[in-house]
CSV table of N, CA, C and O in Angstrom, one decimal:
chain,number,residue,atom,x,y,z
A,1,UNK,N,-56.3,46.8,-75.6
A,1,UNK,CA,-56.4,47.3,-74.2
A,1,UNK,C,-56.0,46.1,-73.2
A,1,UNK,O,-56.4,45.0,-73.4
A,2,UNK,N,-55.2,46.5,-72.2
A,2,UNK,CA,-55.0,45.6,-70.9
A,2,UNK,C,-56.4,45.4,-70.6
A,2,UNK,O,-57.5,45.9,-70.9
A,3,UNK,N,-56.1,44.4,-69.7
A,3,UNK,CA,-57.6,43.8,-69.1
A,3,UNK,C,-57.5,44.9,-67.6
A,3,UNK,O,-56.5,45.5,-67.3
A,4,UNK,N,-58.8,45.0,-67.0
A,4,UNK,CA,-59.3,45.7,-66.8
A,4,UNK,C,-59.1,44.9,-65.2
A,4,UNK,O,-59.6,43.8,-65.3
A,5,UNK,N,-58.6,45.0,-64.1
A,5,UNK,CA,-58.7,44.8,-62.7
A,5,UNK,C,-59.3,45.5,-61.6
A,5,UNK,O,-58.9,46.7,-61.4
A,6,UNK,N,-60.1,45.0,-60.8
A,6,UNK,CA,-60.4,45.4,-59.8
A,6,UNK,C,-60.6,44.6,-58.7
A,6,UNK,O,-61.2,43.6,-58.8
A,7,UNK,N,-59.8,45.2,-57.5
A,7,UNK,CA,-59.7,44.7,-56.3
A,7,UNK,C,-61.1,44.8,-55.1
A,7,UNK,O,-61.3,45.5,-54.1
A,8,UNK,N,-61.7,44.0,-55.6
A,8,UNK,CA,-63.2,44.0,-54.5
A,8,UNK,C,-63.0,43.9,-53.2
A,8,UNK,O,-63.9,44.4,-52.6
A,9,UNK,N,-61.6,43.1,-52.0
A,9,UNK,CA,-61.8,43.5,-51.1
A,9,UNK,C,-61.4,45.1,-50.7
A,9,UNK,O,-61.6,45.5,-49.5
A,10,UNK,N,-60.9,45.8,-51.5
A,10,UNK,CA,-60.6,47.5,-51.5
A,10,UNK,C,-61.8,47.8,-51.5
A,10,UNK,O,-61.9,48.8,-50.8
A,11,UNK,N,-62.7,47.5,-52.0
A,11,UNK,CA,-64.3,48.2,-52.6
A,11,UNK,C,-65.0,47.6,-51.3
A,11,UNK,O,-65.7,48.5,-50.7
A,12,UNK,N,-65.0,46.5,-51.0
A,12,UNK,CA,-65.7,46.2,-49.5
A,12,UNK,C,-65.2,47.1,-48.7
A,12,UNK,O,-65.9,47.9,-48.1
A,13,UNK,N,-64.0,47.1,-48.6
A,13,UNK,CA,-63.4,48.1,-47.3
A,13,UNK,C,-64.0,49.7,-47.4
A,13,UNK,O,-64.6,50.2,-46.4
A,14,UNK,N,-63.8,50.1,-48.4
A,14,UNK,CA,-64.5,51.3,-48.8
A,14,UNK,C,-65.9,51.5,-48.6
A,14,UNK,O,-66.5,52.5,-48.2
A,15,UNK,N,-66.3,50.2,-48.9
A,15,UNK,CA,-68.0,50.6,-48.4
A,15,UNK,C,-68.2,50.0,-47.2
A,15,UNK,O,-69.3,50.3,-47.0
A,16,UNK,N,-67.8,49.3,-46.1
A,16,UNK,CA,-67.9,49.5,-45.1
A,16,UNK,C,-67.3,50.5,-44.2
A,16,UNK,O,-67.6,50.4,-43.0
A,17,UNK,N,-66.2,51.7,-44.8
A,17,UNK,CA,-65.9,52.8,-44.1
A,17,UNK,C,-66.8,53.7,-44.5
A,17,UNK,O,-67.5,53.8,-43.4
A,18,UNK,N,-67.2,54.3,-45.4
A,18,UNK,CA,-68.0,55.1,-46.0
A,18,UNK,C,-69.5,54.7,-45.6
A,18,UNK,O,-70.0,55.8,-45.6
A,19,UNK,N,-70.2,53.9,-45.4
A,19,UNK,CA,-71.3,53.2,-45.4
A,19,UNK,C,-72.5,54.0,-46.4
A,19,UNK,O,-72.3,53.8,-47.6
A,20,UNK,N,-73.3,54.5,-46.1
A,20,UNK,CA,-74.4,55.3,-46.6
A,20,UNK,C,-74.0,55.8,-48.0
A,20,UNK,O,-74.6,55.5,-49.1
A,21,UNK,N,-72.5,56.7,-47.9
A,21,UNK,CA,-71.7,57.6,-48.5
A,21,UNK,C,-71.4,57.1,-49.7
A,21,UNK,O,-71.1,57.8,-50.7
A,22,UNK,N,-71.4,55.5,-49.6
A,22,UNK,CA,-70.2,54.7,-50.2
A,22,UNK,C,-70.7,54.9,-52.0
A,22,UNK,O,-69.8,55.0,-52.8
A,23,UNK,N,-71.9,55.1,-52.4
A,23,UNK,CA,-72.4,55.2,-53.8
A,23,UNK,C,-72.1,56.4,-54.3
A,23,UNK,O,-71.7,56.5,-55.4
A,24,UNK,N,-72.3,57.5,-53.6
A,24,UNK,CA,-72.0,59.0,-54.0
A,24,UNK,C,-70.6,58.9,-54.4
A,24,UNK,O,-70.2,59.1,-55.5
A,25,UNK,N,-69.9,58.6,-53.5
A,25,UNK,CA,-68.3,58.6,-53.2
A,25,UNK,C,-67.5,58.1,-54.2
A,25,UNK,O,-66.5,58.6,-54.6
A,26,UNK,N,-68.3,56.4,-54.9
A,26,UNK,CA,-67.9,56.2,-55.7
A,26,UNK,C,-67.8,56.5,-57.0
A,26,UNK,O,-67.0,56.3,-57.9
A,27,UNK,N,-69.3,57.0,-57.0
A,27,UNK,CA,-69.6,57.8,-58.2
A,27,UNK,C,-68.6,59.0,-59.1
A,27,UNK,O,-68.0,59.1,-60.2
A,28,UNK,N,-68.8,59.7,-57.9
A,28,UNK,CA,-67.5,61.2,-57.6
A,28,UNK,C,-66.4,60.8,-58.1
A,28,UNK,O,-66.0,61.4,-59.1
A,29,UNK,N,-65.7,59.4,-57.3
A,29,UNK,CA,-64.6,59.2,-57.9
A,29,UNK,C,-64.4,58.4,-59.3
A,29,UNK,O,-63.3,58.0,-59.6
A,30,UNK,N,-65.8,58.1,-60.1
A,30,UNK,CA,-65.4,57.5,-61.1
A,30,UNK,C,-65.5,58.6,-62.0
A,30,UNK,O,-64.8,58.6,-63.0
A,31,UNK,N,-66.5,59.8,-61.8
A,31,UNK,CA,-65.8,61.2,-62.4
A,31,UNK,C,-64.5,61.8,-62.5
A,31,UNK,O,-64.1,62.4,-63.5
A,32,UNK,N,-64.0,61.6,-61.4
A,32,UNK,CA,-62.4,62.0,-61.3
A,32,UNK,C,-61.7,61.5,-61.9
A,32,UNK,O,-60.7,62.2,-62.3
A,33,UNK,N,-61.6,60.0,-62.0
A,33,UNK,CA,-60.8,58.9,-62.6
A,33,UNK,C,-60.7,59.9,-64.8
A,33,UNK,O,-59.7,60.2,-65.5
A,34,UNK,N,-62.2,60.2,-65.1
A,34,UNK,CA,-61.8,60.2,-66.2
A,34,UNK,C,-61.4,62.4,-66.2
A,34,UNK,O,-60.7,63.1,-67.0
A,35,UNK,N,-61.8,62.7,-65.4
A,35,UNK,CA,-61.1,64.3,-65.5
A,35,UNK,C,-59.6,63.8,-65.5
A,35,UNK,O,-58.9,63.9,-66.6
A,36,UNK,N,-59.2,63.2,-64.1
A,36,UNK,CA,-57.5,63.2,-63.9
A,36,UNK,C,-57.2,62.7,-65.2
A,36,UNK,O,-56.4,63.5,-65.8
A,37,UNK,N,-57.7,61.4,-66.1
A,37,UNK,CA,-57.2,61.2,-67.3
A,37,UNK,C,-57.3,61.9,-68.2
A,37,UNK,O,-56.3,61.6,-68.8
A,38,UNK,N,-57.9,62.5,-68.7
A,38,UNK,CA,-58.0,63.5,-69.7
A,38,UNK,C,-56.8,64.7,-69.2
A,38,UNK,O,-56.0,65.1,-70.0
A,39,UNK,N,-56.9,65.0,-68.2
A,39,UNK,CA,-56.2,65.8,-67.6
A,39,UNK,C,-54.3,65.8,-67.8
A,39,UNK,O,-53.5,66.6,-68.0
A,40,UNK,N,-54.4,64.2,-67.6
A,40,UNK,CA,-53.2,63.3,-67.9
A,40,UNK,C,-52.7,63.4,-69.2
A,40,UNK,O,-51.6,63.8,-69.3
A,41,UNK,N,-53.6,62.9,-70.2
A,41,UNK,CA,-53.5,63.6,-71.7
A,41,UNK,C,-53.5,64.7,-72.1
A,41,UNK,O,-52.9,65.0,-73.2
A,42,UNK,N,-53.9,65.7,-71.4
A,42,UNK,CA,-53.6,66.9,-72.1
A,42,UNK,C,-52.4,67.9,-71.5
A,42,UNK,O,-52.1,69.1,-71.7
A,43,UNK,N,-51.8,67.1,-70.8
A,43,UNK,CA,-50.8,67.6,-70.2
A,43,UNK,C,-49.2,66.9,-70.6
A,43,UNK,O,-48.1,67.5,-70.5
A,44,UNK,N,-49.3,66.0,-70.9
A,44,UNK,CA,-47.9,65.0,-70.6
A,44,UNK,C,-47.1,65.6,-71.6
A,44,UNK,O,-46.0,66.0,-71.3
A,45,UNK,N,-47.5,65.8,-72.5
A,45,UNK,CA,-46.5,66.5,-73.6
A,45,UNK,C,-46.0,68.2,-73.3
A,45,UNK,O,-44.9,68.7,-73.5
A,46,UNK,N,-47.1,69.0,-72.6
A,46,UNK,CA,-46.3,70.2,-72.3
A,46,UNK,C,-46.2,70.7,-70.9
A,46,UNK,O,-45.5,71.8,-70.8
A,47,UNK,N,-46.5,70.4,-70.2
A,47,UNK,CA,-46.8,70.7,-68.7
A,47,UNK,C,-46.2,69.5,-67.8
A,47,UNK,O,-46.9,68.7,-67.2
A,48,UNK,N,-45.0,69.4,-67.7
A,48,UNK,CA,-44.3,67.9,-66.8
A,48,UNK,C,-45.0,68.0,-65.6
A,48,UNK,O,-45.7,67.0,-65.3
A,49,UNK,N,-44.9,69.2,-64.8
A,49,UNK,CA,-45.5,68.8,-63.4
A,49,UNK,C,-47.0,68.6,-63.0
A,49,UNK,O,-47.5,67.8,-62.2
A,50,UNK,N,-47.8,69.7,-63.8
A,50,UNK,CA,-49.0,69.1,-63.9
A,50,UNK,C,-49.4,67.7,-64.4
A,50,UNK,O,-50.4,67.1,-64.1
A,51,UNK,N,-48.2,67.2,-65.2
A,51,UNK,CA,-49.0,65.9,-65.8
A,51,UNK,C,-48.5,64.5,-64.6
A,51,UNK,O,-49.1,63.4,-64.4
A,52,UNK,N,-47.6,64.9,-64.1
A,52,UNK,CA,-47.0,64.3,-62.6
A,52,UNK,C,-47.9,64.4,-61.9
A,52,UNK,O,-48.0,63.3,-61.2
A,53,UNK,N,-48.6,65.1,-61.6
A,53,UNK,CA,-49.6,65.7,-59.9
A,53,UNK,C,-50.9,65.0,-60.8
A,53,UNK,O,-51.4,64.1,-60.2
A,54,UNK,N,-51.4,65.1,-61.9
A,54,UNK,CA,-52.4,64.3,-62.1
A,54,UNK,C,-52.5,63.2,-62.3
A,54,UNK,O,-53.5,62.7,-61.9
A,55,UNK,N,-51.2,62.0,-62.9
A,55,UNK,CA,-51.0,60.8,-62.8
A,55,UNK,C,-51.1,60.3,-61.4
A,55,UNK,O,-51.6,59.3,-61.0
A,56,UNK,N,-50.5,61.3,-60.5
A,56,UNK,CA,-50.3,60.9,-58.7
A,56,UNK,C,-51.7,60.8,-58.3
A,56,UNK,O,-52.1,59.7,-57.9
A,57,UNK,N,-52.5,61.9,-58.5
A,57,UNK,CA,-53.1,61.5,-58.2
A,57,UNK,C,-54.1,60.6,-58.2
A,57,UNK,O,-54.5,59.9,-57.3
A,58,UNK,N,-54.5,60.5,-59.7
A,58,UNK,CA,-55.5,59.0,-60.8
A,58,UNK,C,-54.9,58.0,-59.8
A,58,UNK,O,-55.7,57.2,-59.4
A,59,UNK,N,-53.6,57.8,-59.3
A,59,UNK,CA,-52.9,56.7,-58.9
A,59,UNK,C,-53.5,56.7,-57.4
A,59,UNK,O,-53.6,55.5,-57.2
A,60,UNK,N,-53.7,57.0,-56.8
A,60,UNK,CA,-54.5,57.4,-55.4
A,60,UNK,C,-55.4,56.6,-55.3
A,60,UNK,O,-55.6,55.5,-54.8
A,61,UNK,N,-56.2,57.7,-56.0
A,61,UNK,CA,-57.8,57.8,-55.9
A,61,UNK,C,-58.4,56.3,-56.5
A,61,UNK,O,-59.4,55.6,-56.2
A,62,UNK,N,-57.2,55.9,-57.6
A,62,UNK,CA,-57.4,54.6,-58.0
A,62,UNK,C,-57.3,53.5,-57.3
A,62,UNK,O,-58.1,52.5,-57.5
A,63,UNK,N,-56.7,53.6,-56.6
A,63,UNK,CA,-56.2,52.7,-55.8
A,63,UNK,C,-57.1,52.3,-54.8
A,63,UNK,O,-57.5,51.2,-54.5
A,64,UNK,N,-57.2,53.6,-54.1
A,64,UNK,CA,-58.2,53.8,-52.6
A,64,UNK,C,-59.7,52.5,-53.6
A,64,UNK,O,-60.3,51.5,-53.2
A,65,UNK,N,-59.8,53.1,-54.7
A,65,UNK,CA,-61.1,52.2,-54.7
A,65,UNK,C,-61.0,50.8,-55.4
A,65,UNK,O,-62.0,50.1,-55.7
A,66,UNK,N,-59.7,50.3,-55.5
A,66,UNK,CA,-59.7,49.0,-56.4
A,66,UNK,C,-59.1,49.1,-57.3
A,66,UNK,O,-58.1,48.4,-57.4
A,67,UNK,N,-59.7,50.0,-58.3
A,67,UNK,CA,-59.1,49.7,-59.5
A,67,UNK,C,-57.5,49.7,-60.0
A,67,UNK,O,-56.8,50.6,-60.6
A,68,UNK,N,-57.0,48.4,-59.6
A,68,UNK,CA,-55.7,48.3,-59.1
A,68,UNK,C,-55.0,48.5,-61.1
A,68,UNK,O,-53.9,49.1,-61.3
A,69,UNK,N,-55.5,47.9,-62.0
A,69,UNK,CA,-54.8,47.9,-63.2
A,69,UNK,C,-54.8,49.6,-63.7
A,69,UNK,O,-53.7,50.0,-64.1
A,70,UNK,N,-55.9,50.6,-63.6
A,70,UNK,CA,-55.7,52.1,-63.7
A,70,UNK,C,-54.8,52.5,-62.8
A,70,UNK,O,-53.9,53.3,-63.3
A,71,UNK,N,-54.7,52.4,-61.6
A,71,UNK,CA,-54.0,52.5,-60.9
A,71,UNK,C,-52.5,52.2,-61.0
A,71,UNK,O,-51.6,53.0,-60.7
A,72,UNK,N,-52.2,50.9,-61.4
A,72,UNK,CA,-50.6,50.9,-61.9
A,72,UNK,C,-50.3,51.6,-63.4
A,72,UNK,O,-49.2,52.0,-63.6
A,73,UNK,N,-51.7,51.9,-64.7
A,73,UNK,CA,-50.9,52.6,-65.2
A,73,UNK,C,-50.4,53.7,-65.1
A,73,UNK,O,-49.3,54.1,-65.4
A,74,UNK,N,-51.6,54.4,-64.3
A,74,UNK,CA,-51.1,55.6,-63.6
A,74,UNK,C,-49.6,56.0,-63.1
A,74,UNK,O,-48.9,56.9,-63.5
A,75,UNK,N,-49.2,54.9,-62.3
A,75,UNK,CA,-48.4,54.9,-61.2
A,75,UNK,C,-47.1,54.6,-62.7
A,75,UNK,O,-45.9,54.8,-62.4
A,76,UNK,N,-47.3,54.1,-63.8
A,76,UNK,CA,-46.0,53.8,-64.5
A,76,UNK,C,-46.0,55.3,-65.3
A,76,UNK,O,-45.0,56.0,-65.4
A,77,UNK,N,-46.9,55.6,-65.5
A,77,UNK,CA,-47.0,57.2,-65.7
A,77,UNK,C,-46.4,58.3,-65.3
A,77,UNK,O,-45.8,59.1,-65.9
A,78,UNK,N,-46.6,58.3,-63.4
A,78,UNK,CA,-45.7,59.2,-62.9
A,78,UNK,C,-44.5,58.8,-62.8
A,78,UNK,O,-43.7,59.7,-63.0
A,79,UNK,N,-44.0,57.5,-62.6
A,79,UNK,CA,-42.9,56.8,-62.4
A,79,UNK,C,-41.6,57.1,-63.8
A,79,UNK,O,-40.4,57.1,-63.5
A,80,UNK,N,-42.2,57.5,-65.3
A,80,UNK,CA,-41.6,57.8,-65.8
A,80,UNK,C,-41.4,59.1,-66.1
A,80,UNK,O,-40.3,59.5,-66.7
A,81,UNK,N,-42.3,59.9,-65.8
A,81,UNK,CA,-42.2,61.4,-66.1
A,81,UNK,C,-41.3,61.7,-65.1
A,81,UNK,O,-40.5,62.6,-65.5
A,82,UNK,N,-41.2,61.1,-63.7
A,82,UNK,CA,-40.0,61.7,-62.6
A,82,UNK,C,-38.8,60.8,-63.2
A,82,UNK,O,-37.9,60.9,-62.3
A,83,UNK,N,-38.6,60.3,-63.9
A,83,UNK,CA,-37.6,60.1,-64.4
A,83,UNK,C,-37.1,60.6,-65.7
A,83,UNK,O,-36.4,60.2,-66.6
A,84,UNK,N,-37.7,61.5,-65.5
A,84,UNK,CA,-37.6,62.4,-67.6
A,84,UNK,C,-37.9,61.1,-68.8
A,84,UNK,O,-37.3,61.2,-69.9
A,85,UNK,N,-38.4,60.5,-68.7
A,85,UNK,CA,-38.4,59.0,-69.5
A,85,UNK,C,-40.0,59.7,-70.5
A,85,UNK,O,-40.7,58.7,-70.8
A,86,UNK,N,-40.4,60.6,-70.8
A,86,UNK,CA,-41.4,61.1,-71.5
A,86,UNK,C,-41.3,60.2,-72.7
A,86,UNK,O,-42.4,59.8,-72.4
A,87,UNK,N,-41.1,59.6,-73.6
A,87,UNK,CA,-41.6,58.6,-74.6
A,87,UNK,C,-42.1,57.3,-73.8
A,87,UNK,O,-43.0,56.6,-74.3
A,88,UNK,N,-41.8,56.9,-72.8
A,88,UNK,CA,-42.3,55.9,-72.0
A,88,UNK,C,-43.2,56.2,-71.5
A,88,UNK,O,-44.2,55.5,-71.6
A,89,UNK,N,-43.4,57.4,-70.8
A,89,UNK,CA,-44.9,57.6,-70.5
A,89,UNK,C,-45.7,57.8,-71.0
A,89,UNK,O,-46.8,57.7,-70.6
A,90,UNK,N,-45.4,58.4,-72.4
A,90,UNK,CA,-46.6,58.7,-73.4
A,90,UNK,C,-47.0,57.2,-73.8
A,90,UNK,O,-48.2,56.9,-73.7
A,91,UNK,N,-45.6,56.2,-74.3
A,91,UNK,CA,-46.5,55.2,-74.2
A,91,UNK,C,-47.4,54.6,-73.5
A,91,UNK,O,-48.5,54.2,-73.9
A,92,UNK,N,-46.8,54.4,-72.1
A,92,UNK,CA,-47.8,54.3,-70.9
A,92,UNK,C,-49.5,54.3,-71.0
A,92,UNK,O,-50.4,53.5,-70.9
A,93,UNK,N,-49.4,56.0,-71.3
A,93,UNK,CA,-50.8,56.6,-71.2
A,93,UNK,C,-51.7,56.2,-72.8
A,93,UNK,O,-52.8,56.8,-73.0
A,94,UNK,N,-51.3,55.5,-73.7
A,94,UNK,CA,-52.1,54.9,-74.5
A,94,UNK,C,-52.9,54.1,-74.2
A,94,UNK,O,-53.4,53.6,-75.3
A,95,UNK,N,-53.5,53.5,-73.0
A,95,UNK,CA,-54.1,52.6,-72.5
A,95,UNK,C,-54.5,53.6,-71.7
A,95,UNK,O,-55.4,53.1,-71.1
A,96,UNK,N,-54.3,54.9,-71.4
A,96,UNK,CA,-54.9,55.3,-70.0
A,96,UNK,C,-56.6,55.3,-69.9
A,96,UNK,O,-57.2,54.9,-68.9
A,97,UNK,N,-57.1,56.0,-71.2
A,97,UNK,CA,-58.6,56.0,-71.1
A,97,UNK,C,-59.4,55.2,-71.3
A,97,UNK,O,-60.6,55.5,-71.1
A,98,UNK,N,-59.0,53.7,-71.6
A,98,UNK,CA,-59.4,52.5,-71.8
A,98,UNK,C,-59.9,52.2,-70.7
A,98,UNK,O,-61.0,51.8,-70.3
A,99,UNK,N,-58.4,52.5,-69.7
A,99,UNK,CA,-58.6,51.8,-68.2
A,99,UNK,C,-59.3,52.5,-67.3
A,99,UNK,O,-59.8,52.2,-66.2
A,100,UNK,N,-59.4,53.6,-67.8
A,100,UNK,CA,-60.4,54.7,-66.8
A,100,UNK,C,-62.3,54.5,-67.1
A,100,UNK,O,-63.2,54.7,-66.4
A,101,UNK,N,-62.3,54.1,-68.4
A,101,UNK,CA,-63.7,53.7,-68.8
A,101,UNK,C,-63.9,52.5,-68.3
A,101,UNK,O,-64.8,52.5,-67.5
A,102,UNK,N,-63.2,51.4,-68.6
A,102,UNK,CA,-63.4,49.7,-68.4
A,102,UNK,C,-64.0,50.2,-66.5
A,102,UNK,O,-65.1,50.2,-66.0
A,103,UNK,N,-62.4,50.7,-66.0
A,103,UNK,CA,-62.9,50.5,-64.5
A,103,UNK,C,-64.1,51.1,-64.2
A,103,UNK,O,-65.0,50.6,-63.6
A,104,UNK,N,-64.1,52.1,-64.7
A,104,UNK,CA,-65.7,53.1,-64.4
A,104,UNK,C,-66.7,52.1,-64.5
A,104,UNK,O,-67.5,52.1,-63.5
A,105,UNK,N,-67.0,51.1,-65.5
A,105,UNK,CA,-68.0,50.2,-65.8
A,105,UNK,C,-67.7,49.4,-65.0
A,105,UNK,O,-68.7,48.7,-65.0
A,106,UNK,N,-66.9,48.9,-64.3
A,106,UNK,CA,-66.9,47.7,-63.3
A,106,UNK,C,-66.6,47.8,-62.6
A,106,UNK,O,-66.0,46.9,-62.1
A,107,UNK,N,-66.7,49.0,-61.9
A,107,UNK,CA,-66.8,49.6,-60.2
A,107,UNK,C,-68.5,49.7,-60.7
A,107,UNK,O,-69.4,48.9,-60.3
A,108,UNK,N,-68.6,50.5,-61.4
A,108,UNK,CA,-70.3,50.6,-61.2
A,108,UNK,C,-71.3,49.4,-61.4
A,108,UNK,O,-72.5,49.4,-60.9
A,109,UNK,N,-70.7,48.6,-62.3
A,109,UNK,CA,-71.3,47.1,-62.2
A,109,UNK,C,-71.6,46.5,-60.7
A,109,UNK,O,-72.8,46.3,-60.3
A,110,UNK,N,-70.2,46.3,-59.8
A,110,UNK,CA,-70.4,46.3,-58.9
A,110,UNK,C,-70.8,46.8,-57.2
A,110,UNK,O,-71.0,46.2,-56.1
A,111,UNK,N,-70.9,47.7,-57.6
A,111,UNK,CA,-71.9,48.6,-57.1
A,111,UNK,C,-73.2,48.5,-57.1
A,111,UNK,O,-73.8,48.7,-56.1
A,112,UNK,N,-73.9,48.0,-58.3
A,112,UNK,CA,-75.3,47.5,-58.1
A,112,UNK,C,-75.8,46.4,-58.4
A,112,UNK,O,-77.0,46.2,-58.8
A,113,UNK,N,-74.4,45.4,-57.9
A,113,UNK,CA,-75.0,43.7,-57.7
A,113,UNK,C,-74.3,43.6,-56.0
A,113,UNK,O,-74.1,42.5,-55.4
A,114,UNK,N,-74.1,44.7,-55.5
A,114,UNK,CA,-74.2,44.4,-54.1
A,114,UNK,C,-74.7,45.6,-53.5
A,114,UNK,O,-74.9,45.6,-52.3
């Protein structure tokens, strides 16, 4: 597995926009991180566009909160499926659930050392 990144001034920013919100929010979205990837997986091989609109999105929502390494695999994910490059993104997505678990534990790590 790649190592696991997260961008903490993203995660400050987020919890000073969100304030109160900010633990629900992130919670929510570390649920989504592993739907969109599974989602991601069960799509890339037969469904191109859904497996596009779910990488887009994991790539978003990743992003918005830090987890800048899920977030680029994401982003090499869609980047090759819009380019018909489907053996590259399958490779891609061999790391995908790794990075959707790692980040989950260390968004939530820090979440409750601040």
């Amino acid at each position: 597995m790649t190592e696991v990144q997260i961008d903490e001034a993203a995660l400050e920013s987020m919890q000073s926009l969100l304030g109160e919100q900010f633990k629900d929010t992130l919670e929510f979205c570390c649920s989504e991180f592993e739907r969109l990837g599974n989602e991601v997986i069960a799509t890339i091989g037969n469904d191109k566009e859904a497996a596009i609109r779910h990488a887009h999105s994991l790539k978003s929502n990743a992003a918005q909160f830090g987890a800048t390494s899920l977030s680029d695999v994401a982003r090499d994910i869609e980047l090759n499926l819009n380019q018909d490059n489907l053996a590259q993104a399958i490779t891609a997505s061999t790391d995908l659930l790794a990075q959707v678990s790692g980040s989950q534990a260390q968004l939530r790590a820090w979440v409750e050392s601040n």
